[in-house]
Amino acid sequence: MHSIKGGMKNCQAEMKKAVDCGYWNCFRFDPTADDGKKFSLDSKEPAGGYQEFLMNEARYSSLTRSFPERATELFAKNEASAMARYQHLLKLKQMYSEA
């Protein structure tokens, strides 16, 4: 059910879209690094297109066909949660840069 529309040949492009839209965040944490360098947030601020990204995966698009109203509600909650995670990572970045 995780299949990507267009097949696995589009896997790398889908991974990039996941990061760009905020579905997935890239960061690094090294507790042994010097203060101010322990946490690094590599992801940029989400650029939008979150729900469009979701529709490229069979597991999400099938939910819209089976339960359209519920899918809309769940996707909105999922997007809000992803944006909250990014805000949390920004706070961590600030906290570790001040240490």
CSV table of C-alpha atoms in Angstrom, one decimal:
chain,number,residue,atom,x,y,z
A,1,MET,CA,0.0,0.0,0.0
A,2,HIS,CA,3.0,2.3,0.1
A,3,SER,CA,3.3,2.3,-3.6
A,4,ILE,CA,4.3,5.5,-5.3
A,5,LYS,CA,2.4,6.7,-8.4
A,6,GLY,CA,4.7,6.3,-11.4
A,7,GLY,CA,6.6,3.5,-9.7
A,8,MET,CA,9.8,3.1,-7.8
A,9,LYS,CA,11.8,4.9,-10.5
A,10,ASN,CA,10.4,8.1,-9.0
A,11,CYS,CA,11.5,7.2,-5.4
A,12,GLN,CA,14.3,9.8,-5.1
A,13,ALA,CA,12.0,12.6,-6.5
A,14,GLU,CA,9.3,11.6,-4.0
A,15,MET,CA,11.8,11.7,-1.1
A,16,LYS,CA,12.8,15.2,-2.1
A,17,LYS,CA,9.1,16.2,-2.3
A,18,ALA,CA,8.6,14.7,1.2
A,19,VAL,CA,11.3,17.0,2.6
A,20,ASP,CA,10.3,20.0,0.6
A,21,CYS,CA,6.7,19.9,1.7
A,22,GLY,CA,7.5,19.2,5.4
A,23,TYR,CA,6.3,15.6,5.5
A,24,TRP,CA,9.8,14.5,6.5
A,25,ASN,CA,12.5,16.6,8.1
A,26,CYS,CA,16.2,16.2,7.8
A,27,PHE,CA,18.3,17.0,10.9
A,28,ARG,CA,21.4,15.8,12.6
A,29,PHE,CA,22.2,15.5,16.3
A,30,ASP,CA,25.7,14.8,17.6
A,31,PRO,CA,25.9,14.9,21.4
A,32,THR,CA,29.7,14.7,21.3
A,33,ALA,CA,30.0,17.9,19.1
A,34,ASP,CA,31.1,21.2,20.5
A,35,ASP,CA,28.4,23.5,22.0
A,36,GLY,CA,26.5,25.3,19.3
A,37,LYS,CA,27.1,22.4,16.8
A,38,LYS,CA,25.3,19.5,18.4
A,39,PHE,CA,22.0,20.0,16.4
A,40,SER,CA,21.8,20.8,12.8
A,41,LEU,CA,18.5,21.3,10.9
A,42,ASP,CA,19.0,20.6,7.2
A,43,SER,CA,15.4,21.0,6.1
A,44,LYS,CA,14.2,24.3,4.9
A,45,GLU,CA,10.9,25.8,5.8
A,46,PRO,CA,8.1,23.7,4.2
A,47,ALA,CA,7.2,25.1,0.8
A,48,GLY,CA,3.6,23.8,0.6
A,49,GLY,CA,2.1,21.1,-1.5
A,50,TYR,CA,1.7,18.8,1.5
A,51,GLN,CA,-1.5,17.2,0.5
A,52,GLU,CA,-0.5,16.9,-3.1
A,53,PHE,CA,2.5,14.9,-1.9
A,54,LEU,CA,0.2,12.6,0.1
A,55,MET,CA,-1.9,11.9,-3.0
A,56,ASN,CA,1.2,10.5,-4.8
A,57,GLU,CA,1.1,7.4,-2.5
A,58,ALA,CA,-1.5,4.7,-2.9
A,59,ARG,CA,-2.2,4.4,0.8
A,60,TYR,CA,-3.4,7.9,1.1
A,61,SER,CA,-5.2,8.2,-2.2
A,62,SER,CA,-7.2,5.1,-1.5
A,63,LEU,CA,-8.4,6.6,1.7
A,64,THR,CA,-9.8,9.5,-0.2
A,65,ARG,CA,-11.8,7.1,-2.4
A,66,SER,CA,-13.1,5.1,0.5
A,67,PHE,CA,-13.7,7.8,3.1
A,68,PRO,CA,-13.5,11.3,1.5
A,69,GLU,CA,-14.7,13.3,4.4
A,70,ARG,CA,-12.6,11.5,7.0
A,71,ALA,CA,-9.6,11.7,4.7
A,72,THR,CA,-9.9,15.5,4.4
A,73,GLU,CA,-10.0,15.8,8.2
A,74,LEU,CA,-7.1,13.4,8.8
A,75,PHE,CA,-4.9,15.0,6.1
A,76,ALA,CA,-5.5,18.5,7.6
A,77,LYS,CA,-4.5,17.1,11.1
A,78,ASN,CA,-1.5,15.4,9.6
A,79,GLU,CA,-0.3,18.6,7.9
A,80,ALA,CA,-0.8,20.7,11.1
A,81,SER,CA,1.1,18.1,13.0
A,82,ALA,CA,4.0,18.2,10.5
A,83,MET,CA,4.1,22.0,10.7
A,84,ALA,CA,4.2,21.8,14.5
A,85,ARG,CA,7.1,19.3,14.3
A,86,TYR,CA,9.0,21.7,12.1
A,87,GLN,CA,8.4,24.5,14.6
A,88,HIS,CA,9.7,22.3,17.4
A,89,LEU,CA,12.8,21.5,15.4
A,90,LEU,CA,13.4,25.3,14.9
A,91,LYS,CA,13.2,25.7,18.7
A,92,LEU,CA,15.7,22.9,19.2
A,93,LYS,CA,18.0,24.5,16.7
A,94,GLN,CA,17.8,27.8,18.6
A,95,MET,CA,18.2,26.1,22.0
A,96,TYR,CA,21.3,24.1,20.9
A,97,SER,CA,22.9,27.1,19.1
A,98,GLU,CA,22.7,29.1,22.4
A,99,ALA,CA,24.3,26.3,24.5
